[in-house]
XYZ file of C-alpha atoms in Angstrom:
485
model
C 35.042 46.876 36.050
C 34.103 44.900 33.336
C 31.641 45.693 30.876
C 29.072 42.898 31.253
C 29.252 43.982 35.383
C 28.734 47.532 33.710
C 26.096 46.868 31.665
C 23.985 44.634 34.970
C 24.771 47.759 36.385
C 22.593 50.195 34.088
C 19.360 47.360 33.831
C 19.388 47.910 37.703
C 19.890 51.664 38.132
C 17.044 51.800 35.157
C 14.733 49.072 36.775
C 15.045 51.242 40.408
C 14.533 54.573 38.396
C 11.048 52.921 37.212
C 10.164 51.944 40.278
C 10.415 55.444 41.830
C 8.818 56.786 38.961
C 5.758 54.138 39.768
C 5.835 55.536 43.646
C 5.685 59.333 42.354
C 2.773 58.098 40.130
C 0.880 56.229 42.932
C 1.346 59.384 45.521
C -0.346 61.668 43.434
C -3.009 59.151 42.039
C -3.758 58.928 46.082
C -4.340 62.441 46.605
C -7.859 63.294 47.237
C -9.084 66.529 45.208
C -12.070 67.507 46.626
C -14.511 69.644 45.617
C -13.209 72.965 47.450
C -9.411 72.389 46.164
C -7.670 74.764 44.192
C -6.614 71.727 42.205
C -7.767 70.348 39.085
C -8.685 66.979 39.235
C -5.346 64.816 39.477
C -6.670 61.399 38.819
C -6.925 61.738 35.117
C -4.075 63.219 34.298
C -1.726 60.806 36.480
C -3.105 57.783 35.262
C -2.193 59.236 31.296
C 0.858 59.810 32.848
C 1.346 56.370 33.947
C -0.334 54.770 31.037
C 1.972 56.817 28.882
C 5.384 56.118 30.281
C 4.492 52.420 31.022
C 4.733 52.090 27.195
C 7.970 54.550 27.626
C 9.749 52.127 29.219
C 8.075 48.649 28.333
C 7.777 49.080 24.584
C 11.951 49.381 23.636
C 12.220 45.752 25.521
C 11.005 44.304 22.682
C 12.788 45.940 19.809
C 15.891 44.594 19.052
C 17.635 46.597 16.288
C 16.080 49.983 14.488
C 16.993 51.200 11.216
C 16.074 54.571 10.353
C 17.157 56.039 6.834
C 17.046 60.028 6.219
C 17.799 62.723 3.657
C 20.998 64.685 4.146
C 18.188 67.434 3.582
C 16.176 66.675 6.870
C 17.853 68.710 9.345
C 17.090 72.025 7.017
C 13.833 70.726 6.894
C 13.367 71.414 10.842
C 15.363 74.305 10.549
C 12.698 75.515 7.981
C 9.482 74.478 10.247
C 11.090 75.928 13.150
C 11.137 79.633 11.286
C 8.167 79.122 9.063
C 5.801 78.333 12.074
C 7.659 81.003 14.374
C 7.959 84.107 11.865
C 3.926 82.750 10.489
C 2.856 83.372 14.790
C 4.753 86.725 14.907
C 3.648 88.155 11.818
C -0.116 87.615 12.753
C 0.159 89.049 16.161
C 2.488 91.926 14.297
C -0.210 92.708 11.610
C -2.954 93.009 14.294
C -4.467 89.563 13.238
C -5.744 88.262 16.713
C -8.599 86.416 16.001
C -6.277 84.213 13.703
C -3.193 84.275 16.272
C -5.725 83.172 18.914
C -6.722 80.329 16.670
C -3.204 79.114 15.495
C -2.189 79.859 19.190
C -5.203 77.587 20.459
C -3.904 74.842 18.327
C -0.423 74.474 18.614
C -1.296 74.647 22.200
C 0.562 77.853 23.093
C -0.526 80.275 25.679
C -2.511 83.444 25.173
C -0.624 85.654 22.261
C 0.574 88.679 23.928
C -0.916 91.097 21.220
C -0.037 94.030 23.060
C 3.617 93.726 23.226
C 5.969 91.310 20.201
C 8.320 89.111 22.169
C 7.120 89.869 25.068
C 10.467 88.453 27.526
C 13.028 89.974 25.207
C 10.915 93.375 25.070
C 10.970 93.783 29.524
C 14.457 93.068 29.139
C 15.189 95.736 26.392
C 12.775 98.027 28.178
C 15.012 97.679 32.020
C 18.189 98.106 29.560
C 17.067 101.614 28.546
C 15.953 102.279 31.880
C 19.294 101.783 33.108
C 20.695 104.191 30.914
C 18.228 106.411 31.830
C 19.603 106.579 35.552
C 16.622 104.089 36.829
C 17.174 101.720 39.175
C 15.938 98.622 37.564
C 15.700 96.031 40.431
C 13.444 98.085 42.392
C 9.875 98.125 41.872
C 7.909 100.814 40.488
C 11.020 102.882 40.032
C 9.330 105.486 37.730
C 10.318 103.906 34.667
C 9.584 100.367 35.162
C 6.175 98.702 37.449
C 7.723 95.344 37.745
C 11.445 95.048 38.893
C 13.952 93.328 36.284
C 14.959 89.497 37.789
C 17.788 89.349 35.275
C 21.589 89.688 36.143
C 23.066 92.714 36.145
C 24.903 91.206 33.133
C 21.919 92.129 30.662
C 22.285 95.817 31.783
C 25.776 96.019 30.478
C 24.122 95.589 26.801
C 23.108 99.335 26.988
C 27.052 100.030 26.241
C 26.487 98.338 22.879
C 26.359 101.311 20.098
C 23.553 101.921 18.104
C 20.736 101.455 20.821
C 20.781 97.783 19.376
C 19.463 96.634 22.758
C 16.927 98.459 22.937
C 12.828 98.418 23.351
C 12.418 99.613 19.933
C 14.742 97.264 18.580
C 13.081 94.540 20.681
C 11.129 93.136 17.215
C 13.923 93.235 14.937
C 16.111 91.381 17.376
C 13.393 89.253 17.805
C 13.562 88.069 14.173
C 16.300 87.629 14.159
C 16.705 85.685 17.196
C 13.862 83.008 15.955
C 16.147 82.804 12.782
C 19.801 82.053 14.432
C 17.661 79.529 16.731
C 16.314 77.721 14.260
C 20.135 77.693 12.896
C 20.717 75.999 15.799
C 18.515 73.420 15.718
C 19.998 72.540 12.481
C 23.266 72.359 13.550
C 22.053 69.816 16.096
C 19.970 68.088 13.681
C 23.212 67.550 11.434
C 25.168 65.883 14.224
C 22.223 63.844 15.002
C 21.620 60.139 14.004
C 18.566 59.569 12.180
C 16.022 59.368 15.027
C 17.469 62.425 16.884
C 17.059 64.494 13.835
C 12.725 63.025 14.081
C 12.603 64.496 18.046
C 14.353 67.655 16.898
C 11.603 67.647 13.878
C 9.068 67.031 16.711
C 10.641 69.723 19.315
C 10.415 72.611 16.137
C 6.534 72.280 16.010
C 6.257 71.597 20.243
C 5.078 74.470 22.192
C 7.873 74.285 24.261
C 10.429 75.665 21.474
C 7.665 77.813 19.696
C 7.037 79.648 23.474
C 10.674 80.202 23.318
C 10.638 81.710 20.144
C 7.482 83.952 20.508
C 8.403 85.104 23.999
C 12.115 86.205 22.863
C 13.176 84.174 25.950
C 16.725 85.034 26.743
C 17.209 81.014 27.485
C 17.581 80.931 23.101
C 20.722 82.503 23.785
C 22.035 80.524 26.177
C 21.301 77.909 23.707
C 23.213 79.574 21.347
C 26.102 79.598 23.707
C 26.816 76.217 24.336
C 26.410 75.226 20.800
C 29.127 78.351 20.031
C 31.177 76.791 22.771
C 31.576 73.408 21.073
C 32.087 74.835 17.439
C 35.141 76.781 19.040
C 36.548 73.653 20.581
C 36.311 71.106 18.283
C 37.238 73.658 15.577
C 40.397 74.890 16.783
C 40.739 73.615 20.202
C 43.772 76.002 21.961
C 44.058 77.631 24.583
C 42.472 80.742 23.657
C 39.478 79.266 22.025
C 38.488 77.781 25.610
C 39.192 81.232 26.671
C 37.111 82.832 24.605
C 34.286 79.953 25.460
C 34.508 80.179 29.077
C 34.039 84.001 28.146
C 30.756 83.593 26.883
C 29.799 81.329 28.850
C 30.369 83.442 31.884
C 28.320 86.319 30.148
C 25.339 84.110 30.235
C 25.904 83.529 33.976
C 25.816 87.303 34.062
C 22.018 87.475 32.598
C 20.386 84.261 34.490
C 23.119 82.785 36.921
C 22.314 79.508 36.454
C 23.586 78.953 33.430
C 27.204 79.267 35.347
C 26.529 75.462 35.833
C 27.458 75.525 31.531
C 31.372 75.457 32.478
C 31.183 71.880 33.256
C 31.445 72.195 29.019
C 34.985 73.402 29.999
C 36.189 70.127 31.447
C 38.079 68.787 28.093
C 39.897 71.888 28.628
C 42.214 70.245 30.588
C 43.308 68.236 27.851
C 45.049 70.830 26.359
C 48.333 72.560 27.675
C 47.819 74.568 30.338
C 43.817 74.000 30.274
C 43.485 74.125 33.664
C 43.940 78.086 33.367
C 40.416 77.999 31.510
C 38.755 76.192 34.109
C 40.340 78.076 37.079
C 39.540 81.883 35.462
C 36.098 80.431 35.108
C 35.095 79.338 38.413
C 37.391 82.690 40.358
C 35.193 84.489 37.818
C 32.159 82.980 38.403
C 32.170 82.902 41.933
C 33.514 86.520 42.272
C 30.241 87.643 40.035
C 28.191 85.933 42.437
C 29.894 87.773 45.715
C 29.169 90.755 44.284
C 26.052 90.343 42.910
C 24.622 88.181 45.781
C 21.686 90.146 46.865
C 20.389 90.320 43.726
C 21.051 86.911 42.822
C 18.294 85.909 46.520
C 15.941 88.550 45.197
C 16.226 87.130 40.935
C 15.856 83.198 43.102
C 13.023 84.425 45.331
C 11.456 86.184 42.322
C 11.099 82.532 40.407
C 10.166 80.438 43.663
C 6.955 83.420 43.603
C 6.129 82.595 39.947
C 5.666 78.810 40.648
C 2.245 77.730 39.216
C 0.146 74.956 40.003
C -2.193 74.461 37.254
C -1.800 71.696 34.712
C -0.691 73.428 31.721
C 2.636 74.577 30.071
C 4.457 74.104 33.681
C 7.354 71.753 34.720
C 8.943 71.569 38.352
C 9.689 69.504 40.765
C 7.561 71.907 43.151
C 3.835 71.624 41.081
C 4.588 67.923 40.930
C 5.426 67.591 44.846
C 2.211 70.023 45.431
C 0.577 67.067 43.311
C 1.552 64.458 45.805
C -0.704 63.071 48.851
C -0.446 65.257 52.237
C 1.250 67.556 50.146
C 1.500 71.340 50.643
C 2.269 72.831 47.282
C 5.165 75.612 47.306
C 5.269 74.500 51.533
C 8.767 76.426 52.460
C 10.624 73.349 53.776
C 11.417 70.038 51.980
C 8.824 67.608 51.947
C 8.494 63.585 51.945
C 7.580 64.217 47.784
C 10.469 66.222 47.215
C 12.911 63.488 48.843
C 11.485 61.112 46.997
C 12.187 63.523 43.336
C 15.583 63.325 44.464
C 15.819 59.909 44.862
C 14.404 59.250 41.228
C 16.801 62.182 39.835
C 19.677 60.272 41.307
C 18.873 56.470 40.549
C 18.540 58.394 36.658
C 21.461 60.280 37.188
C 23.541 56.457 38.256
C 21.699 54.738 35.020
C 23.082 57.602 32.860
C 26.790 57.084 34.269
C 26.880 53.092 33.680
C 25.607 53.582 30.431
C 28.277 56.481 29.486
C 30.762 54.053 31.151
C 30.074 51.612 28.765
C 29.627 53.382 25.350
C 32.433 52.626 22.946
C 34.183 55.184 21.303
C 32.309 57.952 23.066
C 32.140 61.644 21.549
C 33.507 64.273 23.694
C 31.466 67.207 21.657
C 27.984 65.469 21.954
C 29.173 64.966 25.810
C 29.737 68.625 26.147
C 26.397 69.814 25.076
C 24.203 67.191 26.666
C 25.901 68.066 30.431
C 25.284 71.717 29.499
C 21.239 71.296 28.193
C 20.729 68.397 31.502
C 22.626 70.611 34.043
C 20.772 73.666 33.025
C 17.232 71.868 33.102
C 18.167 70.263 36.444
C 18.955 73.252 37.803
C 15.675 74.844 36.652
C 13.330 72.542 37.295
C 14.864 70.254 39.895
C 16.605 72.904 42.341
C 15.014 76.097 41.468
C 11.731 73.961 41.476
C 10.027 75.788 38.533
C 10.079 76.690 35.129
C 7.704 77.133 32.343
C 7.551 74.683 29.429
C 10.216 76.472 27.173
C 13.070 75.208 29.791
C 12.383 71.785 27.860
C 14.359 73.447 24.951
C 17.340 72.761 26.808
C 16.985 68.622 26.756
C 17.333 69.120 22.995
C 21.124 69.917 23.567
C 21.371 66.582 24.514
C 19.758 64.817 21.429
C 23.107 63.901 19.602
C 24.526 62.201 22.227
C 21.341 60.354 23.012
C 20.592 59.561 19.873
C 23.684 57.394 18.427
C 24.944 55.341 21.778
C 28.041 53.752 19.389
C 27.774 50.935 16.766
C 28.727 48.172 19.099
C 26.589 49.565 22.214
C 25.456 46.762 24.901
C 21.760 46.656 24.761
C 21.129 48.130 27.919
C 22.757 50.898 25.696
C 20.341 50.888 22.845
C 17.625 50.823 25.163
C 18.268 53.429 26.976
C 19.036 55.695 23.792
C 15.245 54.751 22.880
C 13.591 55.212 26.442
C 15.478 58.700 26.696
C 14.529 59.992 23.093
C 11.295 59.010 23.390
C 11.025 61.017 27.041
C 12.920 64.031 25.663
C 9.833 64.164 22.494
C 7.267 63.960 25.667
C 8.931 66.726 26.996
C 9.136 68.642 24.318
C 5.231 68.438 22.977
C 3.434 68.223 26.228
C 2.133 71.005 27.775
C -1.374 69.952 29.143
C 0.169 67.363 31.741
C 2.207 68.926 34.105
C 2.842 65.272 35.828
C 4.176 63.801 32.392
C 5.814 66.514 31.701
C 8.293 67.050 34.152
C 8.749 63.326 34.977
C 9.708 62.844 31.473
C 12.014 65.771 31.437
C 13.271 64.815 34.958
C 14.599 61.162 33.490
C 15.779 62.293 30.336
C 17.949 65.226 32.268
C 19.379 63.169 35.137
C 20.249 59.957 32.921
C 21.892 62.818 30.269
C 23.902 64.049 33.260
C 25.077 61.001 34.233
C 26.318 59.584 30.885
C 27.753 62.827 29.344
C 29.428 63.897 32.870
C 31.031 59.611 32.674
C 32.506 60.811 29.181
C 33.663 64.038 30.282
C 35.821 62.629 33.170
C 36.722 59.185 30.368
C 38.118 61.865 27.870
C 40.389 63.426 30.413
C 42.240 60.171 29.962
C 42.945 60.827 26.351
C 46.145 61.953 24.771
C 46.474 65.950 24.166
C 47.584 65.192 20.736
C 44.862 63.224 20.010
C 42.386 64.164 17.522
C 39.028 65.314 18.947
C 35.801 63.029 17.793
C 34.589 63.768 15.154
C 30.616 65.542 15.955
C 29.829 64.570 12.078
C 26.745 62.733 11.244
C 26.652 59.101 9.557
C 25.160 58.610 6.628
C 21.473 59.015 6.218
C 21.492 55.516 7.373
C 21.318 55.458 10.638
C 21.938 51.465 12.495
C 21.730 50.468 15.985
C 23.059 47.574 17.913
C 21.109 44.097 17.592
């Protein structure tokens, strides 16, 4: 196929994808709200939505080339905001400061401070890890140790073997430090491999409420962040064998703790460039799969558990089930599919097919950048597209993809460079937005599916490449950072 068919291809799939996005937009903007609903008045906040991605999607059709020139310093600049503004919202709620954490809480835009308990997710976690090795049984409720039961894989119980009570509920504030430090880490690592404009909506994402929620709540999806950025340092650092082995190690653990991030070993598929890859891939899924056999009970109660947690109100939620429940003859969280949540699908695909043309057609693609983006996309599709829920944090995983979004190749077609803008842009929405649950999630949706597409496209290209050949290079250009007239 030819790259000028190619690139026809994309401006269709991505003129389709707009038009469902205008039909989601106009089924919720039809829904009555009443005076007796339960839900808050729709009109206003569709109609930012649609104002707001209008410009999205209309504005990058007239720019034809962007130049964007940054410091080699920048991306330890957003490492620094990332742990200033984190470790400055812990240590108020730590010194007993509330009135002030309310305040800087209330303006970042952050839920209620949980002043009673410092990081609150990782602390229930640590708390059903030492009732484990008590003798409680954790996934039962009001066991005697515990009022709520644990939703987490059995996985996170196995950290009570580590020595030194490490994992533990008294530890949970000193892991939490440390936690908000390595993450921030992170998000300089990505920031380094980022071109110019990825390393601005990775500045954005550090002071979003999105990443700061993860941070404050000790959310266990930081490490699974941490994994798939481990994952790629191991490949494209040594690249054998037993690296993969050790990758598809940790990323199995994860499973362990959340089960869906089992859909990270699609990272494995370069594996198979190597000799005898195909051993990484195939311990991976026997392993996977025989985890989930054993586990499976609790794996319908931890599934069941989120489906119950699914909130309707407009602020700090994503999902494709809030934004069905949005829709006209709608019944939110109704237990079988819906006309709204075909039509989610249909938009999740037609982005999905844009993303796969346009990774078709990239020059010289990077294999790395590939490998994170299909991890962050498959783990927010999975989230907010299959589970149907999440809260806001779950945009944290887009930002995986920011590398590969953000530099589409030197001599990219300009359905390319386009859709690098368009995708950025949503990925920033995402990752600041918390007050529009509409905007939100359709932003995140797009961003997700078309990241899916392209990076899966130059997973299955790179398979083609020689074993000897040397992997792409993840290093960032110069501060200069040019895109395709």
């Amino acid at each position: 196929m030819s790259k000028s068919l190619i690139a026809r291809g994309a401006w269709i799939a991505a003129a389709a994808a707009v038009l469902a996005t205008i039909v989601v937009l106009v089924q919720i903007i039809r829904n009555p709200v009443g005076p007796g609903s339960y839900l808050p008045d729709l009109t206003s906040s569709a109609l930012t939505a649609s104002a707001v991605l209008l410009i999205v999607f209309a504005l990058p059709l007239f720019i034809r080339s962007l130049r964007i020139s940054t410091s080699r310093w920048l991306p330890w600049l957003v490492g620094a905001v990332s742990a200033s503004v984190s470790l400055a919202l812990w240590f108020l709620v730590a010194s007993g400061q509330d009135s002030k954490a309310a305040a800087f809480y209330s303006g970042l835009r952050i839920p209620k401070p949980q002043f009673v308990i410092e990081f609150w997710d990782l602390s229930l976690v640590m708390k059903s890890i030492d009732c484990s090795s008590y003798g409680f049984d954790v996934y039962k409720a009001n066991n005697g140790c515990m009022q709520d039961a644990s939703i987490y894989g059995p996985g996170t119980l196995w950290l009570k073997y580590v020595p030194f009570g490490i994992f533990s509920e008294d530890s949970a504030p000193a892991v939490g430090v440390i936690a908000v430090i390595v993450s921030s880490l992170a998000l300089v690592w990505l920031a380094r491999f980022s071109s110019g404009r990825g390393q601005l909506v990775l500045l954005i994402a550090a002071i979003g409420s999105p990443w700061l929620l993860l941070l404050e709540r000790g959310n266990f999806d930081a490490f699974v962040i941490w994994a798939a950025v481990v994952t790629v340092i191991l490949a494209r650092r040594w690249n054998k064998l037993w690296s993969w082995l050790l990758a598809a190690a940790i990323l199995w653990l994860m499973g362990t703790w959340k089960y869906y991030p089992f859909a990270m070993g699609l990272m494995l598929i370069p594996a198979l460039r190597i000799k005898r890859g195909w051993i990484v891939i195939a311990s991976f899924a026997v392993a996977s799969a025989g985890f989930l056999l054993l586990t499976w009970e609790n794996f319908r109660f931890s599934a069941s558990a989120n489906s119950g947690m699914v909130d309707i109100r407009d602020f700090v939620v994503l999902g494709r089930i809030p934004l069905v429940g949005r829709m006209i003859d709608a019944v939110p969280g109704g237990p079988a599919m819906q006309a709204g949540d075909y039509l989610v699908f249909v938009l999740v695909g037609l982005a999905v097919l844009w993303g796969v043309l346009v990774g078709m057609s990239v020059t010289r693609p990077r294999v790395e950048e590939a490998m994170l983006a299909v991890a962050g996309s498959s783990l927010f599709l999975i989230s907010i597209v299959m589970s149907g829920f999440g809260y806001a944090y779950k945009a944290c995983f887009l930002l995986l993809a920011v590398p590969m979004l953000s530099r589409p190749g030197a001599r990219g077609s300009r359905a390319t460079f386009y859709s690098s803008l368009v995708m950025l842009v949503l990925v920033s929405i995402c990752s600041i937005v918390v007050w529009n649950t509409t905007l939100a999630t359709l932003a995140g949706m797009i961003a997700a599916a078309f990241a899916f597409g392209a990076s899966a496209a130059i997973l299955i290209r790179s398979l083609a490449a020689r074993e000897d050949a040397p992997p792409a290079a993840l290093g960032g250009q110069s501060a200069t950072d040019v895109i395709v007239r």
